[in-house]
Amino acid sequence: MSHGFGVTPRAMTFLPPKTRRRAIFTLGLPIIAGMLSQNILNIVDTAMVGTLGDVALAATGLGGFANFMAVSFIMGLSSGVQAISARRLGENRHDVLAVALNAGLLFAFIWAVPWTWLLHWASPAIFAFLIDDPAVVAEGVPYLQVRLLSAFAVGINSAFRGYWNGINRPQLYMRTLIVSHITNLILNWVLIYGNLGAPAMGTFGAGLASAIATYVGALTYLFLGFQQARGNGFLTIRPNQAIFKTLAQLTLPAGFAQFSLATGYTALMWIVAKTGTASVAAANVLLNVTLVTILPGIAFGLVAASMVGQALGRKDPDDAARWGWDVVRVATLVLGIMGVPMIVVPDLILSGFLHDPDTLELAVIPLQLVGATIGVDAIGLVLLNALYGAGASRRVLLVGTGMQWGIGLPLAYIFGPILGWGLAWVWGAMMLYRCGQALVFSIMWKNRGWANIAV
């Protein structure tokens, strides 16, 4: 007998009690919906660009990850603002919930202006380093440059994401993501292909659409902030030195961890580029398809971060530890189920994006590897964010960076460019590092070295 949604009695005993499941899904489903909307639209973007050929796919793939690398540091604001806001909610200090958000917005502005100018100027050199195909460089540089113009908006969005999730208002995060990504989809249709009288801009149009949509999201967040958070100190209380210090202590390691992750994925694309443009096109599709599965895991992780932070604010580390494991159980089951189609029908999934049979064949085994390991990866995704929620940003930085750069990328380079074993072995190396990272985070969570960190 099943218990709804095809969940068996055995699965029900694996999951946490009903009240905690309800809390996890109440907070998690809006985040998942928002993140899935983001990545479904990213998939649509990829499919749209895919009709332009492998060169366009390679250009947007490399440019997208170079942009991710460029803005990744400021994305660490989300973890810092969420940890502080969740802790204040647990302490029942509602009048100062938004003070960390105020500090985050100022931090984003100070960072974004010089950083955007520097990387816009350096974009041609960055792309020439990533790949030596002149056609890909010619299309990729303008795409990257226009995407970089949205760096400040990324900072705004990251700070607000942390705030809404930290105070258990993820539905506002979901609504904003849906607005910005529907905007992106419409603008892609207009600017890539030249509809509604606009010029057909190709890959540059895809980048311009993404940049505009990011600012639409930022303006939506600001409107919601004035509407929903003024009573919690939004832009009415000036952050003091202690808040900036605490935010910096949480954000800088998280930002460096994000930067390391993004740089690692850019390095992965560079490694893949050594094996040919078709492999880059296949890798771009693989990463975008994979994110549809991974981001719900990150969403569950954000739930864990909030619940852990609030429990620690109540001075209850036992409940904080339990929340980490409870969310792991839910995420492992959900992501494991989502990985099954990747194993069983990879050709069907990939055929919507890759139209060259040889390129599609390159991506089949890597996608099956992702499907086979995604349940284990869910453990790492949840506990990584739970550790952020507890304030253990430095430890996450050391583990994540060490595993990616010490194991995953060296093995990928050996298996790919040196030994010439192909894309499947490169992807296998990355799956190995992700599973190893999940094991390390599990040990860290069990040992509870995070329980007494002050935030």
PDB file of C-alpha atoms in Angstrom, residues 153-428:
ATOM      1  CA  ALA A 153      21.809  43.010  -9.199  1.00  0.00           C
ATOM      2  CA  VAL A 154      23.232  39.569  -8.369  1.00  0.00           C
ATOM      3  CA  GLY A 155      24.481  40.981  -5.054  1.00  0.00           C
ATOM      4  CA  ILE A 156      21.063  42.462  -4.252  1.00  0.00           C
ATOM      5  CA  ASN A 157      19.351  39.191  -5.111  1.00  0.00           C
ATOM      6  CA  SER A 158      21.781  37.147  -3.010  1.00  0.00           C
ATOM      7  CA  ALA A 159      21.270  39.306   0.089  1.00  0.00           C
ATOM      8  CA  PHE A 160      17.492  39.174  -0.227  1.00  0.00           C
ATOM      9  CA  ARG A 161      17.501  35.437  -0.861  1.00  0.00           C
ATOM     10  CA  GLY A 162      19.345  34.880   2.384  1.00  0.00           C
ATOM     11  CA  TYR A 163      17.000  37.180   4.277  1.00  0.00           C
ATOM     12  CA  TRP A 164      13.707  35.720   3.047  1.00  0.00           C
ATOM     13  CA  ASN A 165      14.890  32.155   3.580  1.00  0.00           C
ATOM     14  CA  GLY A 166      16.351  32.960   7.002  1.00  0.00           C
ATOM     15  CA  ILE A 167      13.045  34.333   8.333  1.00  0.00           C
ATOM     16  CA  ASN A 168      10.871  31.561   6.828  1.00  0.00           C
ATOM     17  CA  ARG A 169       9.429  33.650   3.972  1.00  0.00           C
ATOM     18  CA  PRO A 170      10.670  31.624   0.979  1.00  0.00           C
ATOM     19  CA  GLN A 171       7.476  32.254  -0.989  1.00  0.00           C
ATOM     20  CA  LEU A 172       8.713  35.805  -1.624  1.00  0.00           C
ATOM     21  CA  TYR A 173      11.959  34.390  -2.980  1.00  0.00           C
ATOM     22  CA  MET A 174       9.963  32.026  -5.210  1.00  0.00           C
ATOM     23  CA  ARG A 175       7.739  34.790  -6.611  1.00  0.00           C
ATOM     24  CA  THR A 176      10.705  36.972  -7.459  1.00  0.00           C
ATOM     25  CA  LEU A 177      12.561  34.182  -9.220  1.00  0.00           C
ATOM     26  CA  ILE A 178       9.516  33.328 -11.279  1.00  0.00           C
ATOM     27  CA  VAL A 179       9.063  36.971 -12.309  1.00  0.00           C
ATOM     28  CA  SER A 180      12.707  37.418 -13.323  1.00  0.00           C
ATOM     29  CA  HIS A 181      12.970  34.144 -15.212  1.00  0.00           C
ATOM     30  CA  ILE A 182       9.738  34.553 -17.117  1.00  0.00           C
ATOM     31  CA  THR A 183      11.133  37.959 -18.099  1.00  0.00           C
ATOM     32  CA  ASN A 184      14.315  36.204 -19.232  1.00  0.00           C
ATOM     33  CA  LEU A 185      12.363  33.684 -21.303  1.00  0.00           C
ATOM     34  CA  ILE A 186      10.319  36.346 -23.083  1.00  0.00           C
ATOM     35  CA  LEU A 187      13.367  38.512 -23.755  1.00  0.00           C
ATOM     36  CA  ASN A 188      15.277  35.489 -25.074  1.00  0.00           C
ATOM     37  CA  TRP A 189      12.523  34.846 -27.584  1.00  0.00           C
ATOM     38  CA  VAL A 190      12.623  38.487 -28.644  1.00  0.00           C
ATOM     39  CA  LEU A 191      16.378  39.138 -28.654  1.00  0.00           C
ATOM     40  CA  ILE A 192      17.899  35.831 -29.765  1.00  0.00           C
ATOM     41  CA  TYR A 193      15.654  35.398 -32.801  1.00  0.00           C
ATOM     42  CA  GLY A 194      14.629  38.991 -33.524  1.00  0.00           C
ATOM     43  CA  ASN A 195      10.913  38.727 -32.791  1.00  0.00           C
ATOM     44  CA  LEU A 196       8.496  41.665 -32.323  1.00  0.00           C
ATOM     45  CA  GLY A 197      10.609  43.822 -34.612  1.00  0.00           C
ATOM     46  CA  ALA A 198      13.830  43.500 -32.570  1.00  0.00           C
ATOM     47  CA  PRO A 199      17.124  42.672 -34.316  1.00  0.00           C
ATOM     48  CA  ALA A 200      18.216  39.019 -34.135  1.00  0.00           C
ATOM     49  CA  MET A 201      21.169  39.171 -31.701  1.00  0.00           C
ATOM     50  CA  GLY A 202      21.921  35.454 -31.260  1.00  0.00           C
ATOM     51  CA  THR A 203      24.135  34.652 -28.280  1.00  0.00           C
ATOM     52  CA  PHE A 204      24.533  38.336 -27.365  1.00  0.00           C
ATOM     53  CA  GLY A 205      20.752  38.578 -27.161  1.00  0.00           C
ATOM     54  CA  ALA A 206      20.697  35.656 -24.734  1.00  0.00           C
ATOM     55  CA  GLY A 207      23.215  37.451 -22.506  1.00  0.00           C
ATOM     56  CA  LEU A 208      21.360  40.770 -22.670  1.00  0.00           C
ATOM     57  CA  ALA A 209      18.084  39.058 -21.777  1.00  0.00           C
ATOM     58  CA  SER A 210      19.685  37.447 -18.720  1.00  0.00           C
ATOM     59  CA  ALA A 211      21.188  40.743 -17.542  1.00  0.00           C
ATOM     60  CA  ILE A 212      17.902  42.647 -17.848  1.00  0.00           C
ATOM     61  CA  ALA A 213      15.981  39.864 -16.099  1.00  0.00           C
ATOM     62  CA  THR A 214      18.445  39.905 -13.202  1.00  0.00           C
ATOM     63  CA  TYR A 215      17.764  43.601 -12.626  1.00  0.00           C
ATOM     64  CA  VAL A 216      14.016  42.992 -12.847  1.00  0.00           C
ATOM     65  CA  GLY A 217      14.460  40.474 -10.019  1.00  0.00           C
ATOM     66  CA  ALA A 218      16.477  42.973  -7.956  1.00  0.00           C
ATOM     67  CA  LEU A 219      13.843  45.684  -8.345  1.00  0.00           C
ATOM     68  CA  THR A 220      11.144  43.198  -7.356  1.00  0.00           C
ATOM     69  CA  TYR A 221      13.084  42.295  -4.207  1.00  0.00           C
ATOM     70  CA  LEU A 222      13.502  45.962  -3.279  1.00  0.00           C
ATOM     71  CA  PHE A 223       9.785  46.579  -3.723  1.00  0.00           C
ATOM     72  CA  LEU A 224       8.989  43.590  -1.497  1.00  0.00           C
ATOM     73  CA  GLY A 225      11.530  44.800   1.045  1.00  0.00           C
ATOM     74  CA  PHE A 226       9.764  48.168   1.389  1.00  0.00           C
ATOM     75  CA  GLN A 227       6.417  46.385   1.539  1.00  0.00           C
ATOM     76  CA  GLN A 228       7.275  43.525   3.920  1.00  0.00           C
ATOM     77  CA  ALA A 229      10.401  44.355   5.943  1.00  0.00           C
ATOM     78  CA  ARG A 230      10.264  48.000   7.047  1.00  0.00           C
ATOM     79  CA  GLY A 231       9.088  46.952  10.512  1.00  0.00           C
ATOM     80  CA  ASN A 232      12.125  44.691  10.811  1.00  0.00           C
ATOM     81  CA  GLY A 233      14.622  47.487  10.217  1.00  0.00           C
ATOM     82  CA  PHE A 234      14.910  47.396   6.409  1.00  0.00           C
ATOM     83  CA  LEU A 235      16.721  50.614   5.425  1.00  0.00           C
ATOM     84  CA  THR A 236      15.700  52.187   8.732  1.00  0.00           C
ATOM     85  CA  ILE A 237      18.468  50.862  11.011  1.00  0.00           C
ATOM     86  CA  ARG A 238      22.096  51.508  10.141  1.00  0.00           C
ATOM     87  CA  PRO A 239      24.269  48.392  10.569  1.00  0.00           C
ATOM     88  CA  ASN A 240      26.905  48.820  13.256  1.00  0.00           C
ATOM     89  CA  GLN A 241      30.486  47.656  13.167  1.00  0.00           C
ATOM     90  CA  ALA A 242      29.641  44.381  14.923  1.00  0.00           C
ATOM     91  CA  ILE A 243      27.116  43.435  12.248  1.00  0.00           C
ATOM     92  CA  PHE A 244      29.575  44.190   9.451  1.00  0.00           C
ATOM     93  CA  LYS A 245      32.235  42.147  11.243  1.00  0.00           C
ATOM     94  CA  THR A 246      29.935  39.160  11.743  1.00  0.00           C
ATOM     95  CA  LEU A 247      28.652  39.366   8.179  1.00  0.00           C
ATOM     96  CA  ALA A 248      32.201  39.520   6.859  1.00  0.00           C
ATOM     97  CA  GLN A 249      33.235  36.516   8.969  1.00  0.00           C
ATOM     98  CA  LEU A 250      30.387  34.482   7.498  1.00  0.00           C
ATOM     99  CA  THR A 251      30.315  35.901   3.978  1.00  0.00           C
ATOM    100  CA  LEU A 252      34.006  35.949   3.081  1.00  0.00           C
ATOM    101  CA  PRO A 253      34.588  32.193   3.561  1.00  0.00           C
ATOM    102  CA  ALA A 254      31.238  31.417   1.903  1.00  0.00           C
ATOM    103  CA  GLY A 255      32.108  33.802  -0.928  1.00  0.00           C
ATOM    104  CA  PHE A 256      35.517  32.235  -1.420  1.00  0.00           C
ATOM    105  CA  ALA A 257      33.878  28.792  -1.351  1.00  0.00           C
ATOM    106  CA  GLN A 258      31.431  29.914  -4.055  1.00  0.00           C
ATOM    107  CA  PHE A 259      34.295  31.456  -6.006  1.00  0.00           C
ATOM    108  CA  SER A 260      36.324  28.268  -5.706  1.00  0.00           C
ATOM    109  CA  LEU A 261      33.343  26.209  -6.859  1.00  0.00           C
ATOM    110  CA  ALA A 262      32.652  28.515  -9.802  1.00  0.00           C
ATOM    111  CA  THR A 263      36.324  28.716 -10.755  1.00  0.00           C
ATOM    112  CA  GLY A 264      36.443  24.939 -10.527  1.00  0.00           C
ATOM    113  CA  TYR A 265      33.528  24.567 -12.922  1.00  0.00           C
ATOM    114  CA  THR A 266      35.143  27.066 -15.276  1.00  0.00           C
ATOM    115  CA  ALA A 267      38.354  25.025 -15.022  1.00  0.00           C
ATOM    116  CA  LEU A 268      36.289  21.933 -15.791  1.00  0.00           C
ATOM    117  CA  MET A 269      34.989  23.595 -18.956  1.00  0.00           C
ATOM    118  CA  TRP A 270      38.587  24.514 -19.828  1.00  0.00           C
ATOM    119  CA  ILE A 271      39.594  20.864 -19.348  1.00  0.00           C
ATOM    120  CA  VAL A 272      36.686  19.721 -21.489  1.00  0.00           C
ATOM    121  CA  ALA A 273      37.614  22.296 -24.152  1.00  0.00           C
ATOM    122  CA  LYS A 274      40.928  20.486 -24.540  1.00  0.00           C
ATOM    123  CA  THR A 275      38.958  17.552 -25.963  1.00  0.00           C
ATOM    124  CA  GLY A 276      37.040  19.581 -28.578  1.00  0.00           C
ATOM    125  CA  THR A 277      34.176  22.016 -29.159  1.00  0.00           C
ATOM    126  CA  ALA A 278      31.612  19.186 -29.349  1.00  0.00           C
ATOM    127  CA  SER A 279      32.581  18.101 -25.840  1.00  0.00           C
ATOM    128  CA  VAL A 280      32.098  21.677 -24.572  1.00  0.00           C
ATOM    129  CA  ALA A 281      28.637  21.776 -26.134  1.00  0.00           C
ATOM    130  CA  ALA A 282      27.786  18.423 -24.523  1.00  0.00           C
ATOM    131  CA  ALA A 283      29.175  19.566 -21.156  1.00  0.00           C
ATOM    132  CA  ASN A 284      27.103  22.761 -21.263  1.00  0.00           C
ATOM    133  CA  VAL A 285      23.922  20.733 -21.706  1.00  0.00           C
ATOM    134  CA  LEU A 286      24.978  18.205 -19.061  1.00  0.00           C
ATOM    135  CA  LEU A 287      25.546  20.898 -16.455  1.00  0.00           C
ATOM    136  CA  ASN A 288      22.266  22.651 -17.169  1.00  0.00           C
ATOM    137  CA  VAL A 289      20.285  19.402 -17.072  1.00  0.00           C
ATOM    138  CA  THR A 290      22.081  18.346 -13.891  1.00  0.00           C
ATOM    139  CA  LEU A 291      21.205  21.624 -12.177  1.00  0.00           C
ATOM    140  CA  VAL A 292      17.510  20.841 -12.563  1.00  0.00           C
ATOM    141  CA  THR A 293      18.152  17.966 -10.170  1.00  0.00           C
ATOM    142  CA  ILE A 294      20.794  19.541  -7.946  1.00  0.00           C
ATOM    143  CA  LEU A 295      18.992  22.783  -7.155  1.00  0.00           C
ATOM    144  CA  PRO A 296      16.136  21.109  -5.269  1.00  0.00           C
ATOM    145  CA  GLY A 297      18.892  19.596  -3.124  1.00  0.00           C
ATOM    146  CA  ILE A 298      20.299  23.060  -2.537  1.00  0.00           C
ATOM    147  CA  ALA A 299      16.761  24.235  -1.711  1.00  0.00           C
ATOM    148  CA  PHE A 300      16.474  21.560   0.963  1.00  0.00           C
ATOM    149  CA  GLY A 301      19.887  22.679   2.176  1.00  0.00           C
ATOM    150  CA  LEU A 302      18.607  26.236   2.570  1.00  0.00           C
ATOM    151  CA  VAL A 303      15.746  24.873   4.658  1.00  0.00           C
ATOM    152  CA  ALA A 304      18.282  23.053   6.833  1.00  0.00           C
ATOM    153  CA  ALA A 305      20.335  26.246   7.187  1.00  0.00           C
ATOM    154  CA  SER A 306      17.296  28.179   8.436  1.00  0.00           C
ATOM    155  CA  MET A 307      16.100  25.484  10.844  1.00  0.00           C
ATOM    156  CA  VAL A 308      19.606  24.936  12.209  1.00  0.00           C
ATOM    157  CA  GLY A 309      20.174  28.678  12.704  1.00  0.00           C
ATOM    158  CA  GLN A 310      16.837  29.118  14.443  1.00  0.00           C
ATOM    159  CA  ALA A 311      17.449  26.107  16.708  1.00  0.00           C
ATOM    160  CA  LEU A 312      20.852  27.466  17.692  1.00  0.00           C
ATOM    161  CA  GLY A 313      19.229  30.839  18.364  1.00  0.00           C
ATOM    162  CA  ARG A 314      16.986  28.990  20.846  1.00  0.00           C
ATOM    163  CA  LYS A 315      20.129  27.431  22.409  1.00  0.00           C
ATOM    164  CA  ASP A 316      19.067  23.929  21.306  1.00  0.00           C
ATOM    165  CA  PRO A 317      22.002  22.246  19.461  1.00  0.00           C
ATOM    166  CA  ASP A 318      20.370  18.806  19.725  1.00  0.00           C
ATOM    167  CA  ASP A 319      17.400  19.999  17.704  1.00  0.00           C
ATOM    168  CA  ALA A 320      19.770  21.700  15.250  1.00  0.00           C
ATOM    169  CA  ALA A 321      21.620  18.405  14.686  1.00  0.00           C
ATOM    170  CA  ARG A 322      18.371  16.550  14.226  1.00  0.00           C
ATOM    171  CA  TRP A 323      17.148  19.058  11.635  1.00  0.00           C
ATOM    172  CA  GLY A 324      20.288  18.448   9.578  1.00  0.00           C
ATOM    173  CA  TRP A 325      19.720  14.684   9.433  1.00  0.00           C
ATOM    174  CA  ASP A 326      15.957  15.023   8.915  1.00  0.00           C
ATOM    175  CA  VAL A 327      16.421  17.226   5.859  1.00  0.00           C
ATOM    176  CA  VAL A 328      19.115  14.859   4.542  1.00  0.00           C
ATOM    177  CA  ARG A 329      16.600  11.981   4.612  1.00  0.00           C
ATOM    178  CA  VAL A 330      14.019  13.927   2.637  1.00  0.00           C
ATOM    179  CA  ALA A 331      16.510  15.278   0.099  1.00  0.00           C
ATOM    180  CA  THR A 332      18.175  11.913  -0.497  1.00  0.00           C
ATOM    181  CA  LEU A 333      14.858  10.269  -1.322  1.00  0.00           C
ATOM    182  CA  VAL A 334      13.621  13.095  -3.555  1.00  0.00           C
ATOM    183  CA  LEU A 335      16.850  13.514  -5.519  1.00  0.00           C
ATOM    184  CA  GLY A 336      17.353   9.775  -5.804  1.00  0.00           C
ATOM    185  CA  ILE A 337      13.963   9.499  -7.506  1.00  0.00           C
ATOM    186  CA  MET A 338      14.783  12.421  -9.797  1.00  0.00           C
ATOM    187  CA  GLY A 339      18.000  10.690 -10.858  1.00  0.00           C
ATOM    188  CA  VAL A 340      16.221   7.600 -12.202  1.00  0.00           C
ATOM    189  CA  PRO A 341      15.280   9.084 -15.618  1.00  0.00           C
ATOM    190  CA  MET A 342      18.903  10.109 -16.142  1.00  0.00           C
ATOM    191  CA  ILE A 343      19.910   6.469 -15.791  1.00  0.00           C
ATOM    192  CA  VAL A 344      17.042   4.913 -17.742  1.00  0.00           C
ATOM    193  CA  VAL A 345      16.341   7.354 -20.613  1.00  0.00           C
ATOM    194  CA  PRO A 346      19.397   9.644 -21.012  1.00  0.00           C
ATOM    195  CA  ASP A 347      18.989   9.820 -24.803  1.00  0.00           C
ATOM    196  CA  LEU A 348      15.433  11.068 -24.456  1.00  0.00           C
ATOM    197  CA  ILE A 349      16.498  13.826 -22.040  1.00  0.00           C
ATOM    198  CA  LEU A 350      19.492  14.956 -24.102  1.00  0.00           C
ATOM    199  CA  SER A 351      17.829  14.865 -27.523  1.00  0.00           C
ATOM    200  CA  GLY A 352      15.907  18.051 -26.792  1.00  0.00           C
ATOM    201  CA  PHE A 353      19.160  20.013 -26.577  1.00  0.00           C
ATOM    202  CA  LEU A 354      21.804  18.230 -28.618  1.00  0.00           C
ATOM    203  CA  HIS A 355      20.956  17.829 -32.289  1.00  0.00           C
ATOM    204  CA  ASP A 356      24.233  16.336 -33.518  1.00  0.00           C
ATOM    205  CA  PRO A 357      24.148  12.534 -32.941  1.00  0.00           C
ATOM    206  CA  ASP A 358      27.874  12.352 -32.162  1.00  0.00           C
ATOM    207  CA  THR A 359      27.649  15.168 -29.597  1.00  0.00           C
ATOM    208  CA  LEU A 360      24.623  13.529 -28.007  1.00  0.00           C
ATOM    209  CA  GLU A 361      26.470  10.230 -27.691  1.00  0.00           C
ATOM    210  CA  LEU A 362      29.278  11.972 -25.798  1.00  0.00           C
ATOM    211  CA  ALA A 363      26.809  13.068 -23.106  1.00  0.00           C
ATOM    212  CA  VAL A 364      24.914   9.812 -22.460  1.00  0.00           C
ATOM    213  CA  ILE A 365      27.249   8.040 -20.002  1.00  0.00           C
ATOM    214  CA  PRO A 366      28.092  11.239 -18.058  1.00  0.00           C
ATOM    215  CA  LEU A 367      24.377  11.882 -17.518  1.00  0.00           C
ATOM    216  CA  GLN A 368      23.901   8.316 -16.288  1.00  0.00           C
ATOM    217  CA  LEU A 369      26.744   8.826 -13.823  1.00  0.00           C
ATOM    218  CA  VAL A 370      25.012  11.921 -12.483  1.00  0.00           C
ATOM    219  CA  GLY A 371      21.763  10.026 -12.068  1.00  0.00           C
ATOM    220  CA  ALA A 372      23.508   7.191 -10.226  1.00  0.00           C
ATOM    221  CA  THR A 373      25.238   9.467  -7.697  1.00  0.00           C
ATOM    222  CA  ILE A 374      22.754  12.303  -7.203  1.00  0.00           C
ATOM    223  CA  GLY A 375      21.245  10.740  -4.079  1.00  0.00           C
ATOM    224  CA  VAL A 376      24.661  10.722  -2.389  1.00  0.00           C
ATOM    225  CA  ASP A 377      25.331  14.256  -3.580  1.00  0.00           C
ATOM    226  CA  ALA A 378      22.104  15.316  -1.847  1.00  0.00           C
ATOM    227  CA  ILE A 379      23.724  14.523   1.512  1.00  0.00           C
ATOM    228  CA  GLY A 380      26.590  16.904   0.785  1.00  0.00           C
ATOM    229  CA  LEU A 381      24.301  19.633  -0.562  1.00  0.00           C
ATOM    230  CA  VAL A 382      22.123  19.637   2.554  1.00  0.00           C
ATOM    231  CA  LEU A 383      24.894  19.403   5.138  1.00  0.00           C
ATOM    232  CA  LEU A 384      27.018  22.032   3.382  1.00  0.00           C
ATOM    233  CA  ASN A 385      24.185  24.522   3.800  1.00  0.00           C
ATOM    234  CA  ALA A 386      23.385  23.299   7.303  1.00  0.00           C
ATOM    235  CA  LEU A 387      26.988  24.061   8.249  1.00  0.00           C
ATOM    236  CA  TYR A 388      26.599  27.530   6.761  1.00  0.00           C
ATOM    237  CA  GLY A 389      23.482  27.984   8.888  1.00  0.00           C
ATOM    238  CA  ALA A 390      25.516  27.081  11.967  1.00  0.00           C
ATOM    239  CA  GLY A 391      28.202  29.618  11.033  1.00  0.00           C
ATOM    240  CA  ALA A 392      30.872  27.085   9.992  1.00  0.00           C
ATOM    241  CA  SER A 393      31.738  28.886   6.745  1.00  0.00           C
ATOM    242  CA  ARG A 394      35.513  28.462   7.056  1.00  0.00           C
ATOM    243  CA  ARG A 395      35.273  24.707   7.451  1.00  0.00           C
ATOM    244  CA  VAL A 396      33.002  24.412   4.438  1.00  0.00           C
ATOM    245  CA  LEU A 397      35.500  26.462   2.428  1.00  0.00           C
ATOM    246  CA  LEU A 398      38.403  24.190   3.335  1.00  0.00           C
ATOM    247  CA  VAL A 399      36.561  20.954   2.594  1.00  0.00           C
ATOM    248  CA  GLY A 400      34.835  22.070  -0.598  1.00  0.00           C
ATOM    249  CA  THR A 401      37.924  23.693  -2.084  1.00  0.00           C
ATOM    250  CA  GLY A 402      40.214  20.861  -1.052  1.00  0.00           C
ATOM    251  CA  MET A 403      38.012  18.131  -2.490  1.00  0.00           C
ATOM    252  CA  GLN A 404      37.296  19.917  -5.769  1.00  0.00           C
ATOM    253  CA  TRP A 405      40.818  21.148  -6.498  1.00  0.00           C
ATOM    254  CA  GLY A 406      42.688  18.310  -4.796  1.00  0.00           C
ATOM    255  CA  ILE A 407      40.719  15.371  -6.193  1.00  0.00           C
ATOM    256  CA  GLY A 408      38.069  16.205  -8.802  1.00  0.00           C
ATOM    257  CA  LEU A 409      39.869  18.548 -11.171  1.00  0.00           C
ATOM    258  CA  PRO A 410      43.300  16.813 -11.146  1.00  0.00           C
ATOM    259  CA  LEU A 411      41.649  13.474 -11.946  1.00  0.00           C
ATOM    260  CA  ALA A 412      39.499  15.096 -14.635  1.00  0.00           C
ATOM    261  CA  TYR A 413      42.609  16.553 -16.280  1.00  0.00           C
ATOM    262  CA  ILE A 414      44.455  13.240 -16.114  1.00  0.00           C
ATOM    263  CA  PHE A 415      41.527  11.237 -17.493  1.00  0.00           C
ATOM    264  CA  GLY A 416      40.672  13.778 -20.199  1.00  0.00           C
ATOM    265  CA  PRO A 417      43.471  15.769 -21.875  1.00  0.00           C
ATOM    266  CA  ILE A 418      46.380  13.560 -20.699  1.00  0.00           C
ATOM    267  CA  LEU A 419      45.039  10.020 -21.119  1.00  0.00           C
ATOM    268  CA  GLY A 420      42.380  10.901 -23.686  1.00  0.00           C
ATOM    269  CA  TRP A 421      39.702   8.717 -22.101  1.00  0.00           C
ATOM    270  CA  GLY A 422      36.919  11.134 -22.994  1.00  0.00           C
ATOM    271  CA  LEU A 423      34.099  13.085 -21.400  1.00  0.00           C
ATOM    272  CA  ALA A 424      32.643  10.142 -19.450  1.00  0.00           C
ATOM    273  CA  TRP A 425      35.844   9.720 -17.425  1.00  0.00           C
ATOM    274  CA  VAL A 426      36.102  13.474 -16.833  1.00  0.00           C
ATOM    275  CA  TRP A 427      32.556  13.449 -15.455  1.00  0.00           C
ATOM    276  CA  GLY A 428      33.282  10.370 -13.386  1.00  0.00           C
TER     277      GLY A 428
END
